[in-house]
PDB file of C-alpha atoms in Angstrom:
ATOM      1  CA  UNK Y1235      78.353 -79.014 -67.965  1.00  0.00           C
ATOM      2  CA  UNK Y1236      81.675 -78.420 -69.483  1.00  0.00           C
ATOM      3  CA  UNK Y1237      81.785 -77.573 -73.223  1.00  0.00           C
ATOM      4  CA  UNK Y1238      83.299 -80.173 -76.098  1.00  0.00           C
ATOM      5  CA  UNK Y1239      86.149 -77.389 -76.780  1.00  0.00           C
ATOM      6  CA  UNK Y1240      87.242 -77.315 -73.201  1.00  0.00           C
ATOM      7  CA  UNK Y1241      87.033 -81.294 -72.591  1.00  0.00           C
ATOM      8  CA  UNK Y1242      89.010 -81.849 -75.545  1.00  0.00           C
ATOM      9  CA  UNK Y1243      91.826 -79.021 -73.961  1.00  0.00           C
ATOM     10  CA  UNK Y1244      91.909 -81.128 -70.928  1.00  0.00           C
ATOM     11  CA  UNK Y1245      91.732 -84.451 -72.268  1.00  0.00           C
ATOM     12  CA  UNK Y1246      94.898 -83.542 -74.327  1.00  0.00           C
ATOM     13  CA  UNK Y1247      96.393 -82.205 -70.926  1.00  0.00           C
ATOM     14  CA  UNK Y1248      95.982 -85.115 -69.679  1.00  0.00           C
ATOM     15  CA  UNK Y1249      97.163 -87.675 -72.887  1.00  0.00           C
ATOM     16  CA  UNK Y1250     100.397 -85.252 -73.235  1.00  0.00           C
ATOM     17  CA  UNK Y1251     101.510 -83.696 -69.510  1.00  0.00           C
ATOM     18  CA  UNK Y1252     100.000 -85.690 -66.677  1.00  0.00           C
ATOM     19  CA  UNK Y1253     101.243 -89.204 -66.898  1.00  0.00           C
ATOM     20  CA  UNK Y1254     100.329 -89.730 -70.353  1.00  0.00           C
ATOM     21  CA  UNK Y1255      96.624 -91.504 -69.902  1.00  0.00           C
ATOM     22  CA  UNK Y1256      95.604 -93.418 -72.526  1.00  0.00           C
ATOM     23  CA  UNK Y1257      93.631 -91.646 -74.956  1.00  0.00           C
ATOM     24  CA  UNK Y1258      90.492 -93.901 -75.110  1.00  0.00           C
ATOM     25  CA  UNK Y1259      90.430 -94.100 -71.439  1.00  0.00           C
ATOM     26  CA  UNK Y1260      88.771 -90.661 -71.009  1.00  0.00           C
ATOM     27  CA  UNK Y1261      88.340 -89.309 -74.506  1.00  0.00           C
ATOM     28  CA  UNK Y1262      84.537 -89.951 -75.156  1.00  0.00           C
ATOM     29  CA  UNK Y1263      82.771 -86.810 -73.956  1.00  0.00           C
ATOM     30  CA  UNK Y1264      79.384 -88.447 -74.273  1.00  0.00           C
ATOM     31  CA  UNK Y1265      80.605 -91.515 -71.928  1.00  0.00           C
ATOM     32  CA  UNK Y1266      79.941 -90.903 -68.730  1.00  0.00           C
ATOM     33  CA  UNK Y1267      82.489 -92.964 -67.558  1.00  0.00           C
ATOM     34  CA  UNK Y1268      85.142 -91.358 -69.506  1.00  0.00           C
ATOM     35  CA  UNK Y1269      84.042 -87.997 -68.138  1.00  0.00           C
ATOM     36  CA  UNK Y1270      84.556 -89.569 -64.340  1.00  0.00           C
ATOM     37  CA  UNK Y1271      88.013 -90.997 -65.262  1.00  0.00           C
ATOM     38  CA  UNK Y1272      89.070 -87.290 -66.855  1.00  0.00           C
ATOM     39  CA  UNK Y1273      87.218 -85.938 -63.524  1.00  0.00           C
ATOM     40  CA  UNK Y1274      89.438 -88.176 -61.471  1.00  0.00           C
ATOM     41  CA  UNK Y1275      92.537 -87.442 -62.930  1.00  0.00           C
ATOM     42  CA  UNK Y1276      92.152 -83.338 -62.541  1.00  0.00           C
ATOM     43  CA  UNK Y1277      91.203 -84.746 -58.905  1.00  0.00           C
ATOM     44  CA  UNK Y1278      94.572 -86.200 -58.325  1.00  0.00           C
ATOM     45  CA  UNK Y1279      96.580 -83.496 -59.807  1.00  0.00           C
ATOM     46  CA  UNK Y1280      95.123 -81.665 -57.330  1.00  0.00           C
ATOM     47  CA  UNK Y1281      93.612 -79.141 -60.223  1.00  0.00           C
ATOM     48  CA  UNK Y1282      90.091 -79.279 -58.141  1.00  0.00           C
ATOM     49  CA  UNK Y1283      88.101 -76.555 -60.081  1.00  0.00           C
ATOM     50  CA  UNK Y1284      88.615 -77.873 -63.299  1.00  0.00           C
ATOM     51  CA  UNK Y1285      87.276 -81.665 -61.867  1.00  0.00           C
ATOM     52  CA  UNK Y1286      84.038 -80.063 -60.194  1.00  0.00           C
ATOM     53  CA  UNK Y1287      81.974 -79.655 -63.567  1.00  0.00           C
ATOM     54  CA  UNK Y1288      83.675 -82.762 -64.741  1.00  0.00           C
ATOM     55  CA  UNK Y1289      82.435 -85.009 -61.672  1.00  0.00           C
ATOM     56  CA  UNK Y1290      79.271 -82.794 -61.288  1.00  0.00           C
ATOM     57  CA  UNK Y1291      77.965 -84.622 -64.794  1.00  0.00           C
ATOM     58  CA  UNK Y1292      78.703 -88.071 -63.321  1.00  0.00           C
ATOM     59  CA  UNK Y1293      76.272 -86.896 -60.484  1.00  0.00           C
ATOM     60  CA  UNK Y1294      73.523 -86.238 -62.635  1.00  0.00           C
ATOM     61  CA  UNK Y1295      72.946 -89.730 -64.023  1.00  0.00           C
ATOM     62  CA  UNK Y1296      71.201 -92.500 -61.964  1.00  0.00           C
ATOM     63  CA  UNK Y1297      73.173 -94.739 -59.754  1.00  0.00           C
ATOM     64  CA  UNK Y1298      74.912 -97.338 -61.460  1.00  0.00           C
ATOM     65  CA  UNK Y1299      73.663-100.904 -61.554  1.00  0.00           C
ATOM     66  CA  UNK Y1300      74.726-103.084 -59.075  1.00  0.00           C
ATOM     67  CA  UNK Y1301      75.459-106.724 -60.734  1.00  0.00           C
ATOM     68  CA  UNK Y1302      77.665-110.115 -59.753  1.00  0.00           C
ATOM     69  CA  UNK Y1303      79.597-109.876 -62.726  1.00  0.00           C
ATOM     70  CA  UNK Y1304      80.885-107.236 -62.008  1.00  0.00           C
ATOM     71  CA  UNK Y1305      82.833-108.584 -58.460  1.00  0.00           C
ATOM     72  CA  UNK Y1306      85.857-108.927 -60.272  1.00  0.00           C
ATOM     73  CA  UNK Y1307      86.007-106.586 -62.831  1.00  0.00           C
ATOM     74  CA  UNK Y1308      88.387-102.951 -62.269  1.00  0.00           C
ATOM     75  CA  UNK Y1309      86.428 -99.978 -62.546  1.00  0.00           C
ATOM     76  CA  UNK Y1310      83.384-101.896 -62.681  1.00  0.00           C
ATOM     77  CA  UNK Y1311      80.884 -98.628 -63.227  1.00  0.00           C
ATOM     78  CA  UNK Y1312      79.544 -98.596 -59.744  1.00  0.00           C
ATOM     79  CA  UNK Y1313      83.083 -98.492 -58.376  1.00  0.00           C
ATOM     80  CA  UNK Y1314      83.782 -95.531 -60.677  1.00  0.00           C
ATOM     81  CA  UNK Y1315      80.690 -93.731 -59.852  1.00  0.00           C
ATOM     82  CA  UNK Y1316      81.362 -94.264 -55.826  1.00  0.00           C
ATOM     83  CA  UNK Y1317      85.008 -92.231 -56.756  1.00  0.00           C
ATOM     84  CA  UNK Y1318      83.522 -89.989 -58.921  1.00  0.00           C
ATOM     85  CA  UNK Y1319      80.554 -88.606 -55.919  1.00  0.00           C
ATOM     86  CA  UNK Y1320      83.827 -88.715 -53.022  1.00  0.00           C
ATOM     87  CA  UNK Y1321      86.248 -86.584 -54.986  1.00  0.00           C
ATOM     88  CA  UNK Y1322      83.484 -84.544 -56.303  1.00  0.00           C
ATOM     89  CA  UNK Y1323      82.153 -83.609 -52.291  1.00  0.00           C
ATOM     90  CA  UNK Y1324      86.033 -83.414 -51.580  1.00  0.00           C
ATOM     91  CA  UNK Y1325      86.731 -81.197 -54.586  1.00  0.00           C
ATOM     92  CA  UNK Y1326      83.277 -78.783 -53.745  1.00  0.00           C
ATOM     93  CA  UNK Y1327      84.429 -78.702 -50.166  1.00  0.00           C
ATOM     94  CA  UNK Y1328      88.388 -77.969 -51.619  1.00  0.00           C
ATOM     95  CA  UNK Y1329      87.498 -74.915 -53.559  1.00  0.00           C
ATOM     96  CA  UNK Y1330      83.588 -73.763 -52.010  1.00  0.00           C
ATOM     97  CA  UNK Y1331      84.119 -75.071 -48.048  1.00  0.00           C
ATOM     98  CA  UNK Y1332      80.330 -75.801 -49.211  1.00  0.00           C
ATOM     99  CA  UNK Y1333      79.658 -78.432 -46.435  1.00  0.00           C
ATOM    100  CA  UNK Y1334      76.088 -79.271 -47.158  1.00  0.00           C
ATOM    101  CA  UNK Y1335      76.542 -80.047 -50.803  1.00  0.00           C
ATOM    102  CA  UNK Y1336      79.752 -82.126 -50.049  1.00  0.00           C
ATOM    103  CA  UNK Y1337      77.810 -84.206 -47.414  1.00  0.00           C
ATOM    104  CA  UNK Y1338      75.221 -84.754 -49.647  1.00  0.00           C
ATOM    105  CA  UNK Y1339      77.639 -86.115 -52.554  1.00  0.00           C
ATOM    106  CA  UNK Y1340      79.392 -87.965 -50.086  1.00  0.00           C
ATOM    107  CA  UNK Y1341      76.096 -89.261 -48.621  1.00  0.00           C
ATOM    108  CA  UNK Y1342      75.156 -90.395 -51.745  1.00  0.00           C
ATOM    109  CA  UNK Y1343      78.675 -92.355 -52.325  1.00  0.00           C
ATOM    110  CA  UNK Y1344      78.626 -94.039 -48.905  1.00  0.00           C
ATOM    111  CA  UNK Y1345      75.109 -95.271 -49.590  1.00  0.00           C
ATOM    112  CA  UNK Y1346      75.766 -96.848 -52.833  1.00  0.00           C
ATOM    113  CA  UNK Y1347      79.049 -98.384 -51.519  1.00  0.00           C
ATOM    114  CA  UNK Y1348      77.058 -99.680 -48.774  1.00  0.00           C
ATOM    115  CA  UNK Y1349      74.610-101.809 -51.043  1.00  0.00           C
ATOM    116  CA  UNK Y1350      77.767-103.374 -53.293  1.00  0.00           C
ATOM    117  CA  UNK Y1351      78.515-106.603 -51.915  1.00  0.00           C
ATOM    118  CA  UNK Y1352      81.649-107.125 -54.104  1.00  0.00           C
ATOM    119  CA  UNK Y1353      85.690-106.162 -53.817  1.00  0.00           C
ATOM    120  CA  UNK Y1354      86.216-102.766 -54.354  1.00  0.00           C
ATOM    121  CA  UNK Y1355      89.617-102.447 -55.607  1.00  0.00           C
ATOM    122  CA  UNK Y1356      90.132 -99.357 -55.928  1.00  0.00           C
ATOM    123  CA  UNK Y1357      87.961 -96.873 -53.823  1.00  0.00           C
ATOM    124  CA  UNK Y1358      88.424 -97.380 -49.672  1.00  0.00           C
ATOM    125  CA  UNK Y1359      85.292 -97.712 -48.684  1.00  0.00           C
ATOM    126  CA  UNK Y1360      86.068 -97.014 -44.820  1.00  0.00           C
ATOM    127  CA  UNK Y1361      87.784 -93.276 -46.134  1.00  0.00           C
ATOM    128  CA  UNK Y1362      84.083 -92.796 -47.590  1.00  0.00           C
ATOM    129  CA  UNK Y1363      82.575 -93.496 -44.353  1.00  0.00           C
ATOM    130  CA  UNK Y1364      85.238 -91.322 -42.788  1.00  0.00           C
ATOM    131  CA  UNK Y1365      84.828 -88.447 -44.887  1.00  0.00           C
ATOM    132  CA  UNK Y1366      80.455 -88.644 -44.710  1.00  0.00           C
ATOM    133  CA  UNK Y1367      80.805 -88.860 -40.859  1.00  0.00           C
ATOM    134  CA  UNK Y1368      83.022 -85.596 -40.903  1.00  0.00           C
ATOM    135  CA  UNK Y1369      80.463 -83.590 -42.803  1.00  0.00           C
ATOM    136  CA  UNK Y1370      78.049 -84.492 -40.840  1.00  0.00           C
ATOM    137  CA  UNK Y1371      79.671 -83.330 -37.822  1.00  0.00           C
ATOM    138  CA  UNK Y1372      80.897 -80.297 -39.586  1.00  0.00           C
ATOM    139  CA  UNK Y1373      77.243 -79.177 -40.418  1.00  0.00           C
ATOM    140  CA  UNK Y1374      76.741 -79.571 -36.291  1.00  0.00           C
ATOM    141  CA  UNK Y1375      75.085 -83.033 -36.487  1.00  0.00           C
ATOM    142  CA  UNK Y1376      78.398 -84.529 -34.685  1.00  0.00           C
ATOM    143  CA  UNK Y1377      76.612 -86.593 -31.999  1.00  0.00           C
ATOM    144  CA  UNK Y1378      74.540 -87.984 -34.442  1.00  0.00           C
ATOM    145  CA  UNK Y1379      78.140 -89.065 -36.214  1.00  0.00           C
ATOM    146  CA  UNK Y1380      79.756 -90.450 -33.204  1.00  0.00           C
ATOM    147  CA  UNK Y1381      76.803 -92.400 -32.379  1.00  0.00           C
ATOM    148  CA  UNK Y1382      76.467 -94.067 -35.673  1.00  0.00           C
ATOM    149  CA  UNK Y1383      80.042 -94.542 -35.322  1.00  0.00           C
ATOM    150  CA  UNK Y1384      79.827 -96.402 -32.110  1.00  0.00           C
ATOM    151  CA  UNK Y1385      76.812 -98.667 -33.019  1.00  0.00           C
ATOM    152  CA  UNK Y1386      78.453 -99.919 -36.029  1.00  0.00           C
ATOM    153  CA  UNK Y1387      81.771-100.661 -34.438  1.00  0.00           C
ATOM    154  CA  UNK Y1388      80.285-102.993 -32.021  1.00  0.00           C
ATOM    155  CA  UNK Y1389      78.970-104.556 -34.536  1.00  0.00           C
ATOM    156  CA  UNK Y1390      82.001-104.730 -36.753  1.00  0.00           C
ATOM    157  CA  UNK Y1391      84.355-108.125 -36.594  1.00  0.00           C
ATOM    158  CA  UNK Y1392      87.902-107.189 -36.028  1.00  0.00           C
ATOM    159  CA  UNK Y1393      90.282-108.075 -38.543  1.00  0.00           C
ATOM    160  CA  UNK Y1394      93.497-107.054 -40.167  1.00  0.00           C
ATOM    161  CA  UNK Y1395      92.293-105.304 -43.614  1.00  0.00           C
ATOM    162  CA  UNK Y1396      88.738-103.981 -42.343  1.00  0.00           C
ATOM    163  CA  UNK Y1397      89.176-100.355 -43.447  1.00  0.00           C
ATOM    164  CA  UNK Y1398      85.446 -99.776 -41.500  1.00  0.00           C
ATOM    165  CA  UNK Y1399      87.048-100.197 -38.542  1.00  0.00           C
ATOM    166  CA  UNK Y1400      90.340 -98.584 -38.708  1.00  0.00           C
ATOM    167  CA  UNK Y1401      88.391 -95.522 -39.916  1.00  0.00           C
ATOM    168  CA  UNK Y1402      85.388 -95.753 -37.744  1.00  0.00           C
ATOM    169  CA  UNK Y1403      88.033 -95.047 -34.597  1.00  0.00           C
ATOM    170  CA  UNK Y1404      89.830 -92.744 -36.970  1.00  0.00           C
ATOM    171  CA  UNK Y1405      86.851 -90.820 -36.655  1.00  0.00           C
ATOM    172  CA  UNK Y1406      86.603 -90.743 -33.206  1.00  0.00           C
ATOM    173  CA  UNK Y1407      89.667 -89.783 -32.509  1.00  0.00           C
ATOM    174  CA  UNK Y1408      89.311 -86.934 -34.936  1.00  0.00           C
ATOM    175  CA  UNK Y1409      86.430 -86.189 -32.908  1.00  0.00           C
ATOM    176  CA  UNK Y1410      88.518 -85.836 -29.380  1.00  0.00           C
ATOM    177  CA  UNK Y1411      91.336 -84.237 -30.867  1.00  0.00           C
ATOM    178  CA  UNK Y1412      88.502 -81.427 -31.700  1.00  0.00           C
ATOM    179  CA  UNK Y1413      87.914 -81.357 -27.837  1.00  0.00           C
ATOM    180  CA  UNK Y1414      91.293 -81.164 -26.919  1.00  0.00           C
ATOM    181  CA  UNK Y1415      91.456 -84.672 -25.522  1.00  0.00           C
ATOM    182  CA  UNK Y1416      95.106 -85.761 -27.762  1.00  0.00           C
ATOM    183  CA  UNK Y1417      95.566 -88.081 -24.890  1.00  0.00           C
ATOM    184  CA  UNK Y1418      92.246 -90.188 -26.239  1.00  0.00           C
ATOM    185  CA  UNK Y1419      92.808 -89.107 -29.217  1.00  0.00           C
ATOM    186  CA  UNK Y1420      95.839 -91.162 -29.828  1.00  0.00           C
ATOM    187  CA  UNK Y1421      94.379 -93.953 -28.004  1.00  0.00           C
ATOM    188  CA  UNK Y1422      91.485 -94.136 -30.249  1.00  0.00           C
ATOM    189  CA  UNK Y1423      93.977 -94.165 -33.503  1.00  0.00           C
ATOM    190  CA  UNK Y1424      95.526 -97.245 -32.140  1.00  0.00           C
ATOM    191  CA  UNK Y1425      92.601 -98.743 -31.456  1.00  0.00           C
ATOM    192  CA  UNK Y1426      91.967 -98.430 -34.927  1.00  0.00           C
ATOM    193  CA  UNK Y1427      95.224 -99.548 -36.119  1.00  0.00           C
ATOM    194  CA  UNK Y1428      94.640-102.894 -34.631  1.00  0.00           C
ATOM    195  CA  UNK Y1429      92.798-103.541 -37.961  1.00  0.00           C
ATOM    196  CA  UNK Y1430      95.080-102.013 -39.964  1.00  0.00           C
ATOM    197  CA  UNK Y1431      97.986-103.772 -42.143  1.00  0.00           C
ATOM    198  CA  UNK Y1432     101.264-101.778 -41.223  1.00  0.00           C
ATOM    199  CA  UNK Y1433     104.361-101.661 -43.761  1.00  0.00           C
ATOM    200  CA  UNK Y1434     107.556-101.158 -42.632  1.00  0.00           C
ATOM    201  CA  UNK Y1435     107.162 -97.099 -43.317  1.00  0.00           C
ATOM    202  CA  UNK Y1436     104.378 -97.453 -41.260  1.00  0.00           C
ATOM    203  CA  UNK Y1437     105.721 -98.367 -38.275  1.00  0.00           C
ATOM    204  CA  UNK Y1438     108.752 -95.928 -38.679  1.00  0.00           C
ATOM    205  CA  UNK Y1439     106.591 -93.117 -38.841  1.00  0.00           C
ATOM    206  CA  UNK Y1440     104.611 -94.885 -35.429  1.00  0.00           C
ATOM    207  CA  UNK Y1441     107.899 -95.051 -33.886  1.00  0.00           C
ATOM    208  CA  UNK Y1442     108.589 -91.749 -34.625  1.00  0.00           C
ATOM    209  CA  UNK Y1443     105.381 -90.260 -33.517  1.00  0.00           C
ATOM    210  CA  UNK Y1444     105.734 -92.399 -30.165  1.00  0.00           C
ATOM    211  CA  UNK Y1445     109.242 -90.158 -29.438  1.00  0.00           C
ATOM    212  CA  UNK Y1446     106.697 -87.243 -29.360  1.00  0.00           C
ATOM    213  CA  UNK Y1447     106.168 -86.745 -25.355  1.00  0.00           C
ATOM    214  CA  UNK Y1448     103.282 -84.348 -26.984  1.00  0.00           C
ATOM    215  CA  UNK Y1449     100.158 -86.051 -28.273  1.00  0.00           C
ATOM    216  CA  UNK Y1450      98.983 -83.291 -30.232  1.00  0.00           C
ATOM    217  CA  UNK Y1451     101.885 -83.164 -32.671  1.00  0.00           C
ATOM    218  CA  UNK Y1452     102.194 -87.283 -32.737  1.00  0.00           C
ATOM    219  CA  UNK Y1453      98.528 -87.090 -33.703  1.00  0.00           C
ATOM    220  CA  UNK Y1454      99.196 -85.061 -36.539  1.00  0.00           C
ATOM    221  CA  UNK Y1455     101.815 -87.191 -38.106  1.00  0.00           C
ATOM    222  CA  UNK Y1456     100.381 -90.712 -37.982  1.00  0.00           C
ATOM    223  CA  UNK Y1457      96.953 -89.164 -39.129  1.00  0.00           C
ATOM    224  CA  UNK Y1458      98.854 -89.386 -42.715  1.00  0.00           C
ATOM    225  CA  UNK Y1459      97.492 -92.611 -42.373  1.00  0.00           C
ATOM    226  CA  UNK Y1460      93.938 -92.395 -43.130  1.00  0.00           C
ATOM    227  CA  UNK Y1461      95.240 -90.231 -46.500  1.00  0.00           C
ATOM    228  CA  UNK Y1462      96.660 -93.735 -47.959  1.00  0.00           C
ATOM    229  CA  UNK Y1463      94.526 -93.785 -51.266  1.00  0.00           C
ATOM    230  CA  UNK Y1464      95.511 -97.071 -52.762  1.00  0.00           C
ATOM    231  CA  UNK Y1465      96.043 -98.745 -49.328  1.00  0.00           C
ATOM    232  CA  UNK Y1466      95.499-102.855 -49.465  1.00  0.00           C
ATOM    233  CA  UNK Y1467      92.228-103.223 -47.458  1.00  0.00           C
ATOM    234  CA  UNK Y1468      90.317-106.988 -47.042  1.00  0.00           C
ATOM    235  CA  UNK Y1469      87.037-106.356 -48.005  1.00  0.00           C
ATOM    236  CA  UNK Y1470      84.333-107.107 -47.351  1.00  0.00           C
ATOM    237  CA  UNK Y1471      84.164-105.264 -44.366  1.00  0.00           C
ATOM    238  CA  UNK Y1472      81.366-105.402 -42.096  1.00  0.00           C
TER     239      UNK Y1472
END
């Protein structure tokens, strides 16, 4: 748990040089939820060490409550606490490469996003999948991924906006890119992107990776894709 001295050096990093939060936002130290949001903002100023013990105290309490209300509400806590566990494994697996704890934060965020029945508006709840599927394959349990992977997509409805399905095939093409397949590989990703809501930059950087005759390298650029944080998605997705 990080000290009182070295949460209030950080919180007045974060008030003064990065982007000038708002002070009661994350200045609390005994509110969890302030902790997350200070957590979240090392996270995206890509200062990972200093989040870890940060978004490792937000692991520690129970899961958040799940309630109607809170359907339309930002940063309704269970939202927060979903970020908080998926930049947490992201920020472990950053600094440690510790695969097995990451997967088993980012187990826990996938599961809890998976029993909230409400607009997310903030975290990407398909990226979670994404990210929980390639753990599991990293810690050699990858036909157990791509077969979860499978079953759910025939179950899932295409539409634009369904960020399941865009990064269900995302992960499957992730998956034959490993094997050397960038032919399939690119296939899949556009299978995907049938679900996904293009902006004009979007297709510029399709066009551009369509001028590659190599698959490998055209892979590589539209994969920038899945990295969209703050990416419009429909939800619900199912």
């Amino acid at each position: 748990m990080i000290s009182r001295q070295e949460y209030a050096k950080w919180v007045e990093w974060a008030t003064v040089n990065y982007l000038k939060i708002p002070k009661p936002m994350i200045s609390d130290y005994d509110n969890w939820e302030c902790r997350c949001s200070l957590g979240r903002y090392m996270y995206a100023a890509k200062n990972y060490e200093a989040a870890i013990p940060l978004l490792e105290s937000v692991a520690d309490i129970e899961d958040a409550p799940i309630e109607l209300e809170h359907q339309s509400t930002f940063n309704a806590p269970v939202e927060m606490q979903v970020w908080g566990l998926h930049n947490l494994a992201m920020a472990i697996w950053f600094v440690h490469k510790d695969a097995l704890l990451a997967y088993e934060y980012m187990k826990r965020a996938f599961l809890l996003s998976e029993k909230c029945e409400f607009y997310f508006h903030f975290v990407v709840r398909g990226q979670v999948w994404l990210n929980y599927l390639l753990f599991k394959a990293e810690l050699g349990r990858r036909d157990e991924a791509e077969y979860e992977t499978r079953e759910r997509l025939d179950k899932i409805k295409l539409n634009r906006g369904n960020s399941l399905y865009f990064y269900g095939y995302a992960f499957l093409a992730r998956m034959a890119m490993q094997d050397g397949n960038a032919e399939q590989a690119m296939n899949l990703f556009k299978q995907g992107l049938n679900a996904y809501n293009l902006e004009e930059q979007d297709l510029e950087l399709l066009a551009e990776a369509h001028d590659y005759c190599d698959n490998t390298e055209a892979f590589r650029r539209v994969w920038h894709l899945t990295e969209e944080p703050y990416r419009l998605w429909d939800e619900m997705d199912n």
